[in-house]
Amino acid sequence: KSIHPPVKDGMCTNCHDPHQSEYKFQLKNEPPQLCFTCHEESMAKGKYVHGPVATGECSVCHNPHQSNFPKMLMANVNEVCFTCHSDKADAFKNKKFVHAPVEDSCANCHSPHAGEYQFNLKADGSRDLCFTCHEDKKDSISKASVKHGGLDTEKKCLACHDPHVSDYAKQLIAQPVDLCMNCHNKPLKTPSGGIMDMKAYLSKNNDHHGPIKQRDCSACHNTHGSDNFRMLRESFPPLFYAPFDPKNYALCFNCHEKTLVLDQNTTTLTNFRNSDQNLHFVHVNKQLKGRTCRACHDAHATKNPKHIRDSVPFATWALPIQFKITKTGGQCSPGCHQTFGYDRGTPVKNR
């Protein structure tokens, strides 16, 4: 319980004139000037002033005598706010996820009287305010060598996150893949080149990689920034050729078995084999000109089984793979070698 000090001290005449007054309730002055007799007037000054403060209606939020809540509030902080901001109250009831500071108190982020930032926020709401709690993100973003371009848009954090409530984890404003497509629905320029229109690409190629099927780009990409190219969560070779080292393929081996490229011979690990000759091993496991996974596979989507590309990306060229599958094997004719075939039963003798 909180009691206004003049009331607690029995000094009713600090605020009320016992004989006559020009103001309602025998007040000595109109609020907020009466309040400023004791309280600093600076609290009501700023570029943005809260509506009740601007109109001098302190008693909209505060009981001038006593209250069962701190700061002489009429109710707990959020209930006081919801008296006017009923749209937010409705949203809180209907959404799955509520931002922790909001659930605790609107005043964690908003100044209830006045401030220098829009919506009476205590700091720049697009990022600086977020970093007062999310210090780990501030640190990782500042250190990341590859940063998400979305962080530099006008909305910054708010381009992806709702600061109050959401139907999606991490306060996202949409399901992860749909959220990404809000920006990746057109070609984008980056410091290292560019990114294709991913929305159109995924629409045209219906054999989607597992994370895309699960509608979660963040399975492979760190959505804020990374020290790996293309904001990948783990290491993956950025170039077409790479000396083989399992550590360089940490991203792929999060889901796929390392033995797929470690065992030279197998009859169980892969169907991409000529009898028991492991053709993944042949392509990838080399110290000189080892092909990376994306030489033949697309990490997002294709029209072909096993995410086989239509063409091999080599420098500025796109060399058609011309992959053909059979019941027991297949063949390809890319520009990097003549037509080679494979068969899991009877090995093909390639020249």
CSV table of C-alpha atoms in Angstrom, one decimal:
chain,number,residue,atom,x,y,z
A,1,LYS,CA,0.0,0.0,0.0
A,2,SER,CA,1.3,3.5,-0.9
A,3,ILE,CA,0.2,6.6,0.8
A,4,HIS,CA,0.8,10.1,-0.6
A,5,PRO,CA,3.3,11.8,1.8
A,6,PRO,CA,1.1,14.9,2.5
A,7,VAL,CA,-1.8,12.5,3.4
A,8,LYS,CA,0.5,10.3,5.5
A,9,ASP,CA,1.7,13.4,7.4
A,10,GLY,CA,-1.8,14.8,7.9
A,11,MET,CA,-1.0,17.8,5.7
A,12,CYS,CA,-4.2,17.9,3.7
A,13,THR,CA,-3.7,21.7,3.4
A,14,ASN,CA,-0.6,21.1,1.2
A,15,CYS,CA,-3.0,20.5,-1.6
A,16,HIS,CA,-6.4,21.7,-0.4
A,17,ASP,CA,-7.5,25.1,0.7
A,18,PRO,CA,-9.7,24.6,3.8
A,19,HIS,CA,-11.8,27.8,3.1
A,20,GLN,CA,-12.2,28.6,-0.5
A,21,SER,CA,-10.8,27.9,-3.9
A,22,GLU,CA,-11.2,28.5,-7.6
A,23,TYR,CA,-10.6,24.9,-8.3
A,24,LYS,CA,-12.6,21.7,-7.9
A,25,PHE,CA,-12.1,19.8,-4.6
A,26,GLN,CA,-10.8,23.0,-2.9
A,27,LEU,CA,-7.5,22.4,-4.6
A,28,LYS,CA,-4.9,25.2,-4.3
A,29,ASN,CA,-4.0,25.0,-8.0
A,30,GLU,CA,-4.9,22.9,-11.0
A,31,PRO,CA,-3.0,19.7,-11.8
A,32,PRO,CA,-0.4,19.4,-13.0
A,33,GLN,CA,0.8,22.7,-11.5
A,34,LEU,CA,-0.3,21.6,-8.1
A,35,CYS,CA,1.7,18.4,-8.5
A,36,PHE,CA,4.7,20.4,-9.5
A,37,THR,CA,4.8,22.1,-6.1
A,38,CYS,CA,6.6,18.9,-4.9
A,39,HIS,CA,7.4,16.9,-8.1
A,40,GLU,CA,10.0,17.9,-10.7
A,41,GLU,CA,8.3,19.6,-13.6
A,42,SER,CA,11.0,18.2,-15.9
A,43,MET,CA,9.4,14.8,-15.8
A,44,ALA,CA,6.6,16.2,-18.0
A,45,LYS,CA,8.9,17.7,-20.6
A,46,GLY,CA,10.2,16.1,-23.7
A,47,LYS,CA,9.8,15.7,-27.4
A,48,TYR,CA,7.0,13.3,-26.8
A,49,VAL,CA,4.6,13.8,-23.8
A,50,HIS,CA,2.1,11.1,-22.7
A,51,GLY,CA,-1.5,12.2,-23.3
A,52,PRO,CA,-2.7,12.4,-19.7
A,53,VAL,CA,0.4,14.3,-18.7
A,54,ALA,CA,0.0,16.7,-21.6
A,55,THR,CA,-3.6,17.5,-20.5
A,56,GLY,CA,-2.6,17.7,-16.9
A,57,GLU,CA,-4.7,14.7,-15.8
A,58,CYS,CA,-2.2,13.1,-13.4
A,59,SER,CA,-5.2,11.5,-11.6
A,60,VAL,CA,-6.0,9.3,-14.7
A,61,CYS,CA,-3.1,7.1,-13.6
A,62,HIS,CA,-2.4,8.1,-10.0
A,63,ASN,CA,-4.7,8.3,-6.9
A,64,PRO,CA,-3.8,11.5,-5.1
A,65,HIS,CA,-4.4,10.1,-1.6
A,66,GLN,CA,-3.5,6.4,-1.3
A,67,SER,CA,-3.3,3.2,-3.4
A,68,ASN,CA,-2.8,-0.5,-3.1
A,69,PHE,CA,-0.1,-0.2,-5.8
A,70,PRO,CA,3.3,1.4,-6.0
A,71,LYS,CA,3.6,5.0,-7.2
A,72,MET,CA,0.1,5.7,-6.1
A,73,LEU,CA,-1.2,4.0,-9.3
A,74,MET,CA,-4.9,3.2,-9.7
A,75,ALA,CA,-4.0,-0.4,-10.5
A,76,ASN,CA,-0.8,-2.3,-11.4
A,77,VAL,CA,1.2,-0.7,-14.3
A,78,ASN,CA,-0.2,-2.8,-17.2
A,79,GLU,CA,-3.8,-2.5,-16.0
A,80,VAL,CA,-3.5,1.2,-15.8
A,81,CYS,CA,-2.1,1.3,-19.4
A,82,PHE,CA,-4.8,-1.0,-20.6
A,83,THR,CA,-7.5,1.4,-19.4
A,84,CYS,CA,-6.7,3.5,-22.5
A,85,HIS,CA,-4.7,1.1,-24.6
A,86,SER,CA,-7.4,-1.5,-24.8
A,87,ASP,CA,-6.2,-2.8,-28.2
A,88,LYS,CA,-3.0,-4.0,-26.5
A,89,ALA,CA,-5.1,-5.7,-23.8
A,90,ASP,CA,-7.0,-7.6,-26.4
A,91,ALA,CA,-3.8,-8.6,-28.2
A,92,PHE,CA,-2.3,-9.9,-25.0
A,93,LYS,CA,-5.3,-12.3,-24.5
A,94,ASN,CA,-5.2,-13.7,-28.0
A,95,LYS,CA,-1.5,-14.2,-28.7
A,96,LYS,CA,0.7,-17.1,-27.8
A,97,PHE,CA,3.9,-15.2,-26.8
A,98,VAL,CA,4.2,-12.1,-24.7
A,99,HIS,CA,7.5,-10.2,-24.6
A,100,ALA,CA,8.9,-10.7,-21.0
A,101,PRO,CA,9.4,-7.0,-20.2
A,102,VAL,CA,5.9,-6.2,-21.3
A,103,GLU,CA,4.4,-9.0,-19.2
A,104,ASP,CA,6.3,-7.6,-16.2
A,105,SER,CA,5.6,-3.9,-16.8
A,106,CYS,CA,5.0,-1.6,-19.8
A,107,ALA,CA,7.3,0.9,-17.9
A,108,ASN,CA,10.3,-1.3,-18.6
A,109,CYS,CA,10.4,0.1,-22.1
A,110,HIS,CA,8.1,3.2,-22.0
A,111,SER,CA,8.4,6.3,-19.9
A,112,PRO,CA,4.9,7.0,-18.5
A,113,HIS,CA,5.4,10.8,-18.5
A,114,ALA,CA,7.5,12.1,-21.3
A,115,GLY,CA,10.6,11.3,-23.4
A,116,GLU,CA,12.7,12.0,-26.4
A,117,TYR,CA,11.7,9.0,-28.4
A,118,GLN,CA,8.5,8.1,-30.3
A,119,PHE,CA,5.9,6.1,-28.3
A,120,ASN,CA,7.6,7.5,-25.1
A,121,LEU,CA,10.2,4.8,-25.3
A,122,LYS,CA,13.2,5.1,-23.0
A,123,ALA,CA,15.7,4.8,-25.9
A,124,ASP,CA,15.6,4.4,-29.6
A,125,GLY,CA,13.1,1.6,-30.0
A,126,SER,CA,14.4,0.2,-33.2
A,127,ARG,CA,17.6,-1.2,-31.6
A,128,ASP,CA,19.2,0.7,-28.7
A,129,LEU,CA,16.3,-0.1,-26.4
A,130,CYS,CA,16.5,-3.8,-27.3
A,131,PHE,CA,20.2,-3.9,-26.5
A,132,THR,CA,19.5,-2.8,-22.9
A,133,CYS,CA,18.4,-6.4,-22.2
A,134,HIS,CA,19.8,-8.3,-25.2
A,135,GLU,CA,23.4,-7.5,-24.6
A,136,ASP,CA,24.5,-10.8,-26.0
A,137,LYS,CA,22.9,-9.8,-29.4
A,138,LYS,CA,24.6,-6.4,-29.3
A,139,ASP,CA,28.0,-8.1,-28.7
A,140,SER,CA,27.5,-10.8,-31.4
A,141,ILE,CA,26.2,-8.4,-34.0
A,142,SER,CA,29.0,-5.9,-33.5
A,143,LYS,CA,31.6,-8.7,-33.8
A,144,ALA,CA,30.0,-10.6,-36.8
A,145,SER,CA,32.0,-10.2,-40.0
A,146,VAL,CA,28.8,-10.9,-42.1
A,147,LYS,CA,25.8,-8.9,-40.8
A,148,HIS,CA,22.2,-9.3,-41.8
A,149,GLY,CA,21.1,-6.4,-44.0
A,150,GLY,CA,17.8,-6.2,-42.2
A,151,LEU,CA,19.5,-4.8,-39.2
A,152,ASP,CA,20.3,-1.6,-41.1
A,153,THR,CA,16.8,-1.1,-42.5
A,154,GLU,CA,14.7,1.8,-41.0
A,155,LYS,CA,12.8,-0.6,-38.6
A,156,LYS,CA,15.9,-2.5,-37.6
A,157,CYS,CA,14.9,-5.1,-35.0
A,158,LEU,CA,11.2,-4.3,-35.6
A,159,ALA,CA,11.5,-5.5,-39.2
A,160,CYS,CA,11.3,-9.0,-37.8
A,161,HIS,CA,10.2,-8.8,-34.1
A,162,ASP,CA,7.0,-7.6,-32.5
A,163,PRO,CA,8.0,-5.8,-29.2
A,164,HIS,CA,4.7,-6.7,-27.5
A,165,VAL,CA,3.0,-10.0,-28.5
A,166,SER,CA,3.2,-12.6,-31.2
A,167,ASP,CA,1.9,-15.9,-32.4
A,168,TYR,CA,5.4,-17.0,-33.2
A,169,ALA,CA,8.4,-17.8,-31.0
A,170,LYS,CA,11.1,-15.2,-30.5
A,171,GLN,CA,8.4,-12.5,-31.0
A,172,LEU,CA,8.6,-12.9,-34.8
A,173,ILE,CA,6.0,-11.0,-36.7
A,174,ALA,CA,5.4,-14.0,-39.1
A,175,GLN,CA,6.4,-17.7,-39.5
A,176,PRO,CA,10.2,-17.8,-40.2
A,177,VAL,CA,10.2,-18.6,-43.9
A,178,ASP,CA,7.3,-16.2,-44.6
A,179,LEU,CA,9.1,-13.5,-42.6
A,180,CYS,CA,12.3,-13.9,-44.6
A,181,MET,CA,10.3,-13.7,-47.9
A,182,ASN,CA,9.1,-10.2,-46.8
A,183,CYS,CA,12.5,-9.0,-48.0
A,184,HIS,CA,13.8,-11.9,-50.1
A,185,ASN,CA,11.0,-11.5,-52.6
A,186,LYS,CA,13.3,-9.7,-55.0
A,187,PRO,CA,17.0,-9.7,-56.0
A,188,LEU,CA,19.1,-8.0,-53.3
A,189,LYS,CA,22.5,-6.4,-53.5
A,190,THR,CA,25.1,-7.3,-50.9
A,191,PRO,CA,28.8,-6.2,-50.4
A,192,SER,CA,29.9,-9.6,-51.8
A,193,GLY,CA,27.6,-9.6,-54.8
A,194,GLY,CA,23.9,-10.3,-54.7
A,195,ILE,CA,21.1,-12.6,-53.6
A,196,MET,CA,18.5,-14.0,-55.9
A,197,ASP,CA,14.8,-13.6,-55.5
A,198,MET,CA,14.4,-16.5,-53.1
A,199,LYS,CA,10.6,-16.4,-53.0
A,200,ALA,CA,10.3,-16.9,-56.8
A,201,TYR,CA,13.1,-19.5,-56.7
A,202,LEU,CA,11.4,-21.6,-54.0
A,203,SER,CA,8.1,-21.3,-55.9
A,204,LYS,CA,9.5,-22.6,-59.1
A,205,ASN,CA,11.5,-25.4,-57.5
A,206,ASN,CA,9.3,-27.7,-55.5
A,207,ASP,CA,11.8,-30.2,-54.1
A,208,HIS,CA,12.7,-28.2,-50.9
A,209,HIS,CA,15.6,-28.9,-48.6
A,210,GLY,CA,14.5,-30.1,-45.1
A,211,PRO,CA,14.9,-26.8,-43.3
A,212,ILE,CA,12.8,-25.1,-46.0
A,213,LYS,CA,10.2,-27.8,-45.6
A,214,GLN,CA,10.2,-27.1,-41.9
A,215,ARG,CA,9.9,-23.4,-42.7
A,216,ASP,CA,13.0,-22.4,-40.8
A,217,CYS,CA,15.8,-20.6,-42.6
A,218,SER,CA,17.6,-20.2,-39.3
A,219,ALA,CA,18.5,-23.9,-39.2
A,220,CYS,CA,21.3,-22.9,-41.5
A,221,HIS,CA,21.6,-19.1,-41.3
A,222,ASN,CA,22.2,-17.0,-38.3
A,223,THR,CA,19.6,-14.4,-38.7
A,224,HIS,CA,21.5,-11.6,-37.0
A,225,GLY,CA,25.1,-12.1,-38.3
A,226,SER,CA,27.9,-14.7,-38.6
A,227,ASP,CA,31.6,-15.1,-39.1
A,228,ASN,CA,30.7,-17.5,-41.9
A,229,PHE,CA,29.9,-16.4,-45.5
A,230,ARG,CA,26.2,-16.0,-46.2
A,231,MET,CA,25.5,-15.8,-42.5
A,232,LEU,CA,25.8,-19.6,-42.1
A,233,ARG,CA,25.6,-20.9,-38.6
A,234,GLU,CA,28.5,-23.2,-39.0
A,235,SER,CA,31.5,-23.4,-41.4
A,236,PHE,CA,31.1,-24.3,-45.0
A,237,PRO,CA,33.6,-23.7,-47.8
A,238,PRO,CA,32.8,-20.4,-49.7
A,239,LEU,CA,34.6,-21.4,-52.9
A,240,PHE,CA,33.9,-24.1,-55.5
A,241,TYR,CA,37.0,-26.1,-54.6
A,242,ALA,CA,38.2,-26.7,-51.1
A,243,PRO,CA,40.8,-29.1,-49.5
A,244,PHE,CA,38.7,-31.6,-47.6
A,245,ASP,CA,38.5,-31.3,-43.8
A,246,PRO,CA,35.4,-32.4,-41.9
A,247,LYS,CA,35.6,-29.2,-39.8
A,248,ASN,CA,35.0,-27.2,-43.0
A,249,TYR,CA,31.6,-28.9,-43.5
A,250,ALA,CA,30.3,-28.5,-39.9
A,251,LEU,CA,27.1,-27.0,-41.3
A,252,CYS,CA,26.2,-30.1,-43.4
A,253,PHE,CA,27.3,-32.5,-40.7
A,254,ASN,CA,24.9,-31.1,-38.2
A,255,CYS,CA,22.3,-33.2,-40.0
A,256,HIS,CA,24.2,-35.5,-42.5
A,257,GLU,CA,26.6,-38.3,-41.5
A,258,LYS,CA,30.3,-37.5,-41.9
A,259,THR,CA,30.9,-41.1,-43.1
A,260,LEU,CA,29.1,-40.1,-46.3
A,261,VAL,CA,32.4,-38.6,-47.5
A,262,LEU,CA,34.9,-40.4,-45.2
A,263,ASP,CA,34.4,-44.0,-46.4
A,264,GLN,CA,35.9,-44.7,-49.8
A,265,ASN,CA,33.8,-47.8,-50.2
A,266,THR,CA,30.3,-48.5,-49.0
A,267,THR,CA,27.1,-50.4,-50.0
A,268,THR,CA,24.9,-48.7,-47.4
A,269,LEU,CA,25.9,-45.0,-46.8
A,270,THR,CA,24.7,-43.7,-50.2
A,271,ASN,CA,23.0,-44.6,-53.4
A,272,PHE,CA,25.6,-42.4,-55.3
A,273,ARG,CA,28.0,-45.2,-55.8
A,274,ASN,CA,29.4,-47.3,-58.6
A,275,SER,CA,29.1,-50.8,-57.1
A,276,ASP,CA,30.8,-50.1,-53.7
A,277,GLN,CA,32.8,-47.1,-54.9
A,278,ASN,CA,31.5,-44.1,-52.9
A,279,LEU,CA,31.2,-41.3,-55.4
A,280,HIS,CA,30.7,-38.7,-52.7
A,281,PHE,CA,34.1,-39.6,-51.4
A,282,VAL,CA,35.5,-39.3,-55.0
A,283,HIS,CA,34.2,-35.8,-55.5
A,284,VAL,CA,34.6,-34.2,-52.1
A,285,ASN,CA,37.4,-36.0,-50.2
A,286,LYS,CA,40.4,-34.4,-51.9
A,287,GLN,CA,43.2,-32.1,-50.9
A,288,LEU,CA,43.4,-30.7,-54.4
A,289,LYS,CA,40.3,-29.6,-56.1
A,290,GLY,CA,37.9,-31.2,-53.7
A,291,ARG,CA,34.3,-30.2,-54.9
A,292,THR,CA,32.1,-28.7,-52.2
A,293,CYS,CA,28.6,-30.1,-51.7
A,294,ARG,CA,27.0,-27.2,-53.6
A,295,ALA,CA,28.9,-28.0,-56.8
A,296,CYS,CA,26.1,-30.6,-57.4
A,297,HIS,CA,23.5,-29.9,-54.7
A,298,ASP,CA,21.3,-26.8,-54.2
A,299,ALA,CA,20.9,-26.0,-50.5
A,300,HIS,CA,17.5,-24.5,-50.9
A,301,ALA,CA,15.4,-26.2,-53.6
A,302,THR,CA,15.5,-27.9,-57.0
A,303,LYS,CA,13.2,-29.7,-59.5
A,304,ASN,CA,15.4,-32.8,-59.3
A,305,PRO,CA,15.6,-35.6,-56.7
A,306,LYS,CA,18.3,-35.4,-54.0
A,307,HIS,CA,18.5,-31.6,-54.5
A,308,ILE,CA,20.6,-32.1,-57.6
A,309,ARG,CA,21.2,-28.9,-59.5
A,310,ASP,CA,20.3,-28.3,-63.1
A,311,SER,CA,23.7,-26.7,-63.6
A,312,VAL,CA,27.1,-26.5,-61.9
A,313,PRO,CA,27.9,-22.9,-60.8
A,314,PHE,CA,31.5,-22.3,-61.9
A,315,ALA,CA,32.9,-18.7,-61.9
A,316,THR,CA,30.4,-16.8,-64.0
A,317,TRP,CA,29.2,-19.9,-65.9
A,318,ALA,CA,26.3,-22.3,-65.2
A,319,LEU,CA,27.4,-25.7,-66.7
A,320,PRO,CA,24.4,-28.0,-67.3
A,321,ILE,CA,24.8,-31.2,-65.2
A,322,GLN,CA,22.4,-33.2,-67.5
A,323,PHE,CA,21.8,-35.7,-64.7
A,324,LYS,CA,19.7,-38.7,-65.6
A,325,ILE,CA,18.6,-41.3,-63.0
A,326,THR,CA,18.0,-45.0,-63.6
A,327,LYS,CA,16.6,-47.7,-61.3
A,328,THR,CA,20.0,-48.8,-60.2
A,329,GLY,CA,22.2,-45.7,-60.8
A,330,GLY,CA,22.5,-42.8,-63.2
A,331,GLN,CA,24.8,-40.6,-65.2
A,332,CYS,CA,25.7,-36.9,-65.7
A,333,SER,CA,27.4,-34.9,-68.4
A,334,PRO,CA,28.6,-31.6,-66.9
A,335,GLY,CA,31.2,-29.4,-68.5
A,336,CYS,CA,33.9,-30.5,-66.0
A,337,HIS,CA,34.0,-34.1,-67.4
A,338,GLN,CA,32.6,-36.3,-70.1
A,339,THR,CA,29.5,-38.4,-69.5
A,340,PHE,CA,30.1,-40.6,-66.5
A,341,GLY,CA,27.7,-43.3,-65.3
A,342,TYR,CA,27.3,-45.4,-62.2
A,343,ASP,CA,25.4,-48.5,-61.2
A,344,ARG,CA,25.0,-49.9,-57.8
A,345,GLY,CA,24.8,-53.5,-59.1
A,346,THR,CA,27.1,-53.8,-62.1
A,347,PRO,CA,29.8,-51.2,-62.0
A,348,VAL,CA,30.1,-48.9,-65.0
A,349,LYS,CA,33.5,-48.7,-66.6
A,350,ASN,CA,34.0,-45.0,-67.3
A,351,ARG,CA,36.9,-43.9,-69.5
